[in-house]
PDB file of C-alpha atoms in Angstrom:
ATOM      1  CA  GLY A   1      -0.083   0.163  -0.194  1.00  0.00           C
ATOM      2  CA  ASP A   2       0.789   3.598  -0.126  1.00  0.00           C
ATOM      3  CA  PHE A   3       3.206   4.951   2.710  1.00  0.00           C
ATOM      4  CA  CYS A   4       1.715   6.424   5.805  1.00  0.00           C
ATOM      5  CA  GLU A   5       2.467   7.766   9.281  1.00  0.00           C
ATOM      6  CA  ALA A   6       1.575   7.784  12.408  1.00  0.00           C
ATOM      7  CA  THR A   7       2.034   9.281  15.851  1.00  0.00           C
ATOM      8  CA  ILE A   8       2.451   7.447  19.391  1.00  0.00           C
ATOM      9  CA  GLY A   9       2.242   9.740  22.501  1.00  0.00           C
ATOM     10  CA  PHE A  10       3.630   8.305  25.493  1.00  0.00           C
ATOM     11  CA  ARG A  11       4.135   8.770  29.088  1.00  0.00           C
ATOM     12  CA  ASP A  12       6.571   5.740  29.473  1.00  0.00           C
ATOM     13  CA  ALA A  13       9.377   5.587  26.757  1.00  0.00           C
ATOM     14  CA  ALA A  14       9.639   1.678  27.147  1.00  0.00           C
ATOM     15  CA  GLN A  15       5.782   1.299  26.500  1.00  0.00           C
ATOM     16  CA  GLY A  16       6.315   3.697  23.743  1.00  0.00           C
ATOM     17  CA  ARG A  17       9.062   1.749  22.147  1.00  0.00           C
ATOM     18  CA  VAL A  18       7.046  -1.547  22.255  1.00  0.00           C
ATOM     19  CA  LEU A  19       4.230  -0.010  20.393  1.00  0.00           C
ATOM     20  CA  GLN A  20       6.568   1.310  17.962  1.00  0.00           C
ATOM     21  CA  GLN A  21       7.884  -1.982  17.479  1.00  0.00           C
ATOM     22  CA  VAL A  22       4.439  -3.737  16.861  1.00  0.00           C
ATOM     23  CA  PHE A  23       3.156  -1.109  14.280  1.00  0.00           C
ATOM     24  CA  ASP A  24       5.946   0.519  12.664  1.00  0.00           C
ATOM     25  CA  GLN A  25       6.527  -0.807   9.218  1.00  0.00           C
ATOM     26  CA  PRO A  26       8.068   0.096   5.932  1.00  0.00           C
ATOM     27  CA  SER A  27       5.074   1.566   4.627  1.00  0.00           C
ATOM     28  CA  PHE A  28       3.559   2.772   8.180  1.00  0.00           C
ATOM     29  CA  ARG A  29       6.234   4.502   9.973  1.00  0.00           C
ATOM     30  CA  CYS A  30       5.180   5.305  13.682  1.00  0.00           C
ATOM     31  CA  SER A  31       7.250   8.073  15.297  1.00  0.00           C
ATOM     32  CA  LEU A  32       7.229   8.666  19.077  1.00  0.00           C
ATOM     33  CA  THR A  33       6.946  11.533  21.230  1.00  0.00           C
ATOM     34  CA  PRO A  34       6.484  12.262  25.049  1.00  0.00           C
ATOM     35  CA  ASP A  35       3.290  14.183  24.536  1.00  0.00           C
ATOM     36  CA  PRO A  36       0.253  11.870  24.731  1.00  0.00           C
ATOM     37  CA  THR A  37      -2.030  14.835  25.412  1.00  0.00           C
ATOM     38  CA  GLY A  38      -0.626  16.936  22.562  1.00  0.00           C
ATOM     39  CA  VAL A  39      -0.955  13.993  20.071  1.00  0.00           C
ATOM     40  CA  GLU A  40      -5.024  13.627  21.329  1.00  0.00           C
ATOM     41  CA  VAL A  41      -5.360  17.152  21.084  1.00  0.00           C
ATOM     42  CA  CYS A  42      -3.831  17.543  17.663  1.00  0.00           C
ATOM     43  CA  GLY A  43      -6.339  15.047  16.648  1.00  0.00           C
ATOM     44  CA  ALA A  44      -9.110  16.873  17.849  1.00  0.00           C
ATOM     45  CA  LEU A  45      -8.210  20.505  16.824  1.00  0.00           C
ATOM     46  CA  LYS A  46      -7.195  19.341  13.229  1.00  0.00           C
ATOM     47  CA  ASN A  47     -11.113  18.843  12.641  1.00  0.00           C
ATOM     48  CA  VAL A  48     -12.270  22.232  13.730  1.00  0.00           C
ATOM     49  CA  VAL A  49      -9.828  23.936  11.542  1.00  0.00           C
ATOM     50  CA  ALA A  50     -10.899  21.398   8.685  1.00  0.00           C
ATOM     51  CA  LEU A  51     -14.452  23.449   9.125  1.00  0.00           C
ATOM     52  CA  ALA A  52     -13.070  26.451   7.832  1.00  0.00           C
ATOM     53  CA  ALA A  53     -11.008  24.638   4.721  1.00  0.00           C
ATOM     54  CA  GLY A  54     -14.458  23.355   3.789  1.00  0.00           C
ATOM     55  CA  PHE A  55     -15.945  26.642   3.914  1.00  0.00           C
ATOM     56  CA  ALA A  56     -13.334  28.493   2.145  1.00  0.00           C
ATOM     57  CA  ASP A  57     -13.887  25.434  -0.711  1.00  0.00           C
ATOM     58  CA  GLY A  58     -17.464  26.138  -0.433  1.00  0.00           C
ATOM     59  CA  LEU A  59     -17.184  29.742  -1.089  1.00  0.00           C
ATOM     60  CA  GLY A  60     -15.173  28.996  -4.339  1.00  0.00           C
ATOM     61  CA  LEU A  61     -11.780  30.633  -2.400  1.00  0.00           C
ATOM     62  CA  GLY A  62      -8.471  29.765  -3.635  1.00  0.00           C
ATOM     63  CA  GLY A  63      -5.557  27.529  -2.719  1.00  0.00           C
ATOM     64  CA  ASN A  64      -3.756  30.413  -1.248  1.00  0.00           C
ATOM     65  CA  THR A  65      -6.656  31.182   1.031  1.00  0.00           C
ATOM     66  CA  LYS A  66      -7.178  27.998   2.132  1.00  0.00           C
ATOM     67  CA  ALA A  67      -3.634  27.437   2.636  1.00  0.00           C
ATOM     68  CA  ALA A  68      -3.638  30.757   5.039  1.00  0.00           C
ATOM     69  CA  LEU A  69      -6.576  29.412   6.827  1.00  0.00           C
ATOM     70  CA  VAL A  70      -5.076  26.144   7.617  1.00  0.00           C
ATOM     71  CA  ARG A  71      -1.622  28.401   8.846  1.00  0.00           C
ATOM     72  CA  ILE A  72      -3.619  30.325  10.972  1.00  0.00           C
ATOM     73  CA  GLY A  73      -5.483  26.940  12.500  1.00  0.00           C
ATOM     74  CA  LEU A  74      -2.035  25.665  13.108  1.00  0.00           C
ATOM     75  CA  CYS A  75      -1.319  28.807  15.016  1.00  0.00           C
ATOM     76  CA  GLU A  76      -4.194  28.711  17.288  1.00  0.00           C
ATOM     77  CA  MET A  77      -3.692  24.736  17.839  1.00  0.00           C
ATOM     78  CA  ARG A  78       0.047  25.994  19.098  1.00  0.00           C
ATOM     79  CA  LEU A  79      -1.742  28.560  21.071  1.00  0.00           C
ATOM     80  CA  PHE A  80      -4.427  26.293  22.427  1.00  0.00           C
ATOM     81  CA  GLY A  81      -1.322  23.826  23.700  1.00  0.00           C
ATOM     82  CA  GLU A  82       0.664  26.633  25.204  1.00  0.00           C
ATOM     83  CA  LEU A  83      -2.322  28.232  27.219  1.00  0.00           C
ATOM     84  CA  LEU A  84      -4.330  25.112  28.176  1.00  0.00           C
ATOM     85  CA  LEU A  85      -1.923  22.368  28.153  1.00  0.00           C
ATOM     86  CA  GLY A  86       0.647  23.757  30.522  1.00  0.00           C
ATOM     87  CA  GLY A  87       3.107  23.670  27.212  1.00  0.00           C
ATOM     88  CA  MET A  88       2.030  21.252  24.362  1.00  0.00           C
ATOM     89  CA  ARG A  89       5.418  20.098  22.999  1.00  0.00           C
ATOM     90  CA  GLN A  90       6.207  22.472  19.973  1.00  0.00           C
ATOM     91  CA  ASP A  91       7.584  19.413  17.972  1.00  0.00           C
ATOM     92  CA  THR A  92       4.426  17.590  18.650  1.00  0.00           C
ATOM     93  CA  LEU A  93       2.858  20.099  15.920  1.00  0.00           C
ATOM     94  CA  LEU A  94       5.577  18.828  13.525  1.00  0.00           C
ATOM     95  CA  HIS A  95       4.764  14.887  13.770  1.00  0.00           C
ATOM     96  CA  SER A  96       2.397  13.190  11.729  1.00  0.00           C
ATOM     97  CA  CYS A  97      -0.507  13.648  14.484  1.00  0.00           C
ATOM     98  CA  GLY A  98       0.006  17.604  13.795  1.00  0.00           C
ATOM     99  CA  LEU A  99       1.003  18.776  10.270  1.00  0.00           C
ATOM    100  CA  ALA A 100       0.627  16.005   8.252  1.00  0.00           C
ATOM    101  CA  ASP A 101      -3.059  15.102   9.841  1.00  0.00           C
ATOM    102  CA  LEU A 102      -4.075  18.850   9.661  1.00  0.00           C
ATOM    103  CA  VAL A 103      -3.355  18.984   6.036  1.00  0.00           C
ATOM    104  CA  THR A 104      -4.807  15.437   5.194  1.00  0.00           C
ATOM    105  CA  THR A 105      -7.934  16.415   6.887  1.00  0.00           C
ATOM    106  CA  CYS A 106      -8.173  19.828   5.244  1.00  0.00           C
ATOM    107  CA  TYR A 107      -7.654  18.674   1.749  1.00  0.00           C
ATOM    108  CA  GLY A 108      -9.848  15.442   1.984  1.00  0.00           C
ATOM    109  CA  GLY A 109     -11.804  15.033   5.686  1.00  0.00           C
ATOM    110  CA  ARG A 110     -14.871  14.551   6.060  1.00  0.00           C
ATOM    111  CA  ASN A 111     -15.271  17.306   8.061  1.00  0.00           C
ATOM    112  CA  ARG A 112     -13.996  19.541   5.044  1.00  0.00           C
ATOM    113  CA  LYS A 113     -16.509  17.800   2.733  1.00  0.00           C
ATOM    114  CA  CYS A 114     -19.279  18.500   5.097  1.00  0.00           C
ATOM    115  CA  ALA A 115     -18.247  22.265   5.418  1.00  0.00           C
ATOM    116  CA  GLU A 116     -18.232  22.823   1.856  1.00  0.00           C
ATOM    117  CA  ALA A 117     -21.311  21.552   1.387  1.00  0.00           C
ATOM    118  CA  PHE A 118     -22.763  23.130   4.524  1.00  0.00           C
ATOM    119  CA  VAL A 119     -21.977  26.387   2.351  1.00  0.00           C
ATOM    120  CA  ARG A 120     -23.009  25.271  -0.994  1.00  0.00           C
ATOM    121  CA  GLU A 121     -26.527  23.422  -0.327  1.00  0.00           C
ATOM    122  CA  GLY A 122     -27.312  25.125   2.786  1.00  0.00           C
ATOM    123  CA  LYS A 123     -28.341  22.577   4.847  1.00  0.00           C
ATOM    124  CA  GLY A 124     -27.875  21.705   8.230  1.00  0.00           C
ATOM    125  CA  TRP A 125     -25.375  19.624   9.894  1.00  0.00           C
ATOM    126  CA  GLN A 126     -27.592  16.790  11.108  1.00  0.00           C
ATOM    127  CA  ALA A 127     -28.959  16.604   7.492  1.00  0.00           C
ATOM    128  CA  LEU A 128     -25.113  16.541   5.813  1.00  0.00           C
ATOM    129  CA  GLU A 129     -24.093  13.901   8.334  1.00  0.00           C
ATOM    130  CA  ALA A 130     -26.961  11.366   7.356  1.00  0.00           C
ATOM    131  CA  GLU A 131     -26.821  12.153   3.703  1.00  0.00           C
ATOM    132  CA  LEU A 132     -22.737  12.362   3.216  1.00  0.00           C
ATOM    133  CA  LEU A 133     -21.767  10.209   6.113  1.00  0.00           C
ATOM    134  CA  GLY A 134     -24.478   8.086   6.463  1.00  0.00           C
ATOM    135  CA  GLY A 135     -25.087   9.147   9.778  1.00  0.00           C
ATOM    136  CA  GLN A 136     -21.907   8.946  11.316  1.00  0.00           C
ATOM    137  CA  LYS A 137     -21.229  12.208  13.390  1.00  0.00           C
ATOM    138  CA  LEU A 138     -18.827  15.158  12.754  1.00  0.00           C
ATOM    139  CA  GLN A 139     -15.873  15.630  15.130  1.00  0.00           C
ATOM    140  CA  GLY A 140     -15.468  19.302  13.783  1.00  0.00           C
ATOM    141  CA  THR A 141     -18.531  20.941  14.855  1.00  0.00           C
ATOM    142  CA  LEU A 142     -19.145  18.754  18.128  1.00  0.00           C
ATOM    143  CA  THR A 143     -15.349  19.844  18.971  1.00  0.00           C
ATOM    144  CA  SER A 144     -15.817  23.329  18.189  1.00  0.00           C
ATOM    145  CA  HIS A 145     -18.607  23.727  20.972  1.00  0.00           C
ATOM    146  CA  HIS A 146     -16.290  22.065  23.360  1.00  0.00           C
ATOM    147  CA  VAL A 147     -13.294  24.300  22.366  1.00  0.00           C
ATOM    148  CA  HIS A 148     -15.790  27.356  22.680  1.00  0.00           C
ATOM    149  CA  ASP A 149     -17.108  26.439  26.158  1.00  0.00           C
ATOM    150  CA  LEU A 150     -13.795  25.721  27.555  1.00  0.00           C
ATOM    151  CA  LEU A 151     -12.425  29.265  26.380  1.00  0.00           C
ATOM    152  CA  VAL A 152     -15.410  31.180  27.470  1.00  0.00           C
ATOM    153  CA  LYS A 153     -15.006  29.373  30.952  1.00  0.00           C
ATOM    154  CA  LYS A 154     -10.990  30.297  30.971  1.00  0.00           C
ATOM    155  CA  ASN A 155     -11.699  33.571  29.690  1.00  0.00           C
ATOM    156  CA  LEU A 156      -9.490  33.197  26.540  1.00  0.00           C
ATOM    157  CA  ALA A 157     -12.004  33.102  23.811  1.00  0.00           C
ATOM    158  CA  HIS A 158     -10.466  36.673  22.717  1.00  0.00           C
ATOM    159  CA  ARG A 159      -7.073  35.058  21.973  1.00  0.00           C
ATOM    160  CA  PHE A 160      -8.519  32.331  19.714  1.00  0.00           C
ATOM    161  CA  PRO A 161     -10.542  34.806  17.158  1.00  0.00           C
ATOM    162  CA  PHE A 162     -10.045  31.745  14.478  1.00  0.00           C
ATOM    163  CA  PHE A 163     -11.482  29.040  16.270  1.00  0.00           C
ATOM    164  CA  GLU A 164     -14.254  31.452  17.604  1.00  0.00           C
ATOM    165  CA  THR A 165     -15.560  32.342  14.081  1.00  0.00           C
ATOM    166  CA  ILE A 166     -15.634  28.965  13.081  1.00  0.00           C
ATOM    167  CA  HIS A 167     -17.817  28.180  16.214  1.00  0.00           C
ATOM    168  CA  LYS A 168     -19.761  31.395  15.199  1.00  0.00           C
ATOM    169  CA  ILE A 169     -20.420  29.865  11.418  1.00  0.00           C
ATOM    170  CA  VAL A 170     -21.188  26.483  12.981  1.00  0.00           C
ATOM    171  CA  THR A 171     -24.168  27.556  15.128  1.00  0.00           C
ATOM    172  CA  GLY A 172     -25.493  30.009  12.506  1.00  0.00           C
ATOM    173  CA  GLU A 173     -24.154  33.068  14.385  1.00  0.00           C
ATOM    174  CA  ALA A 174     -22.107  34.296  11.485  1.00  0.00           C
ATOM    175  CA  GLU A 175     -22.245  33.850   7.887  1.00  0.00           C
ATOM    176  CA  PRO A 176     -19.524  31.316   6.122  1.00  0.00           C
ATOM    177  CA  SER A 177     -18.048  34.135   4.240  1.00  0.00           C
ATOM    178  CA  GLN A 178     -16.665  35.651   7.738  1.00  0.00           C
ATOM    179  CA  ILE A 179     -14.161  33.084   7.773  1.00  0.00           C
ATOM    180  CA  VAL A 180     -12.392  35.204   5.597  1.00  0.00           C
ATOM    181  CA  ALA A 181     -13.756  38.428   6.414  1.00  0.00           C
ATOM    182  CA  GLN A 182     -12.211  38.488  10.084  1.00  0.00           C
ATOM    183  CA  ALA A 183      -8.879  37.324   8.292  1.00  0.00           C
ATOM    184  CA  GLY A 184      -7.273  40.421   9.645  1.00  0.00           C
ATOM    185  CA  SER A 185      -7.889  39.430  13.411  1.00  0.00           C
ATOM    186  CA  TYR A 186      -6.086  36.355  13.259  1.00  0.00           C
ATOM    187  CA  TYR A 187      -2.333  35.847  13.480  1.00  0.00           C
TER     188      TYR A 187
END
C-alpha cells in the first residue's frame, strides 16, 4: 500500500518503544513523542480547522486562501497547547499527528467535505451527516462547541479569534464568508 505514518504519544518511553515495534513497518512509519496529550489535542483540533478549509472551498476561494486558513489554524492549535495544556511540546505539531494530519484533513477529510456542502447546499449539519456520512457524526462541529465552552470558561475566547469565528459559523451566528472577512484579526 501507499506510505503513511502515525504518531505514538507516550508517558512511559519503554511502552512507547514497544508500540512502535509492533506497528512500525516500511510503509507505515510510527514516530514517538513524550506528549500524549498534545497528540490527542492535535487529533481533535485538526477537525475544527478542517471546517474552515471546507468553508473556503464552499465559497470557491483559492488555494492560497485555504493554505492561509490552515496556517492560522495551526497557530491557534499551538496557542491552545501553550495556554491550556501547560506547554504542549512544539515539535508535536511537526509530527504526523500535527501538520500531516491537519493537511490531510483540510484537503480531503469528512469535516472539510461537510463544511463545503454546508456552504454550497445550505443544509444543516445533521442533514449533511445523514446524507454524506451515512449517519456518522462530524468531529469538528462537536469539538468546536467544546473548545468554545472551554475558552469562555477560561476567559480566553478573545485569544482565539479563528476558533471563535468557526464556532459562530457552525452555530449559525455568523455567515461562512466571515471566515475570511475576519482574517485581519487572526495571526
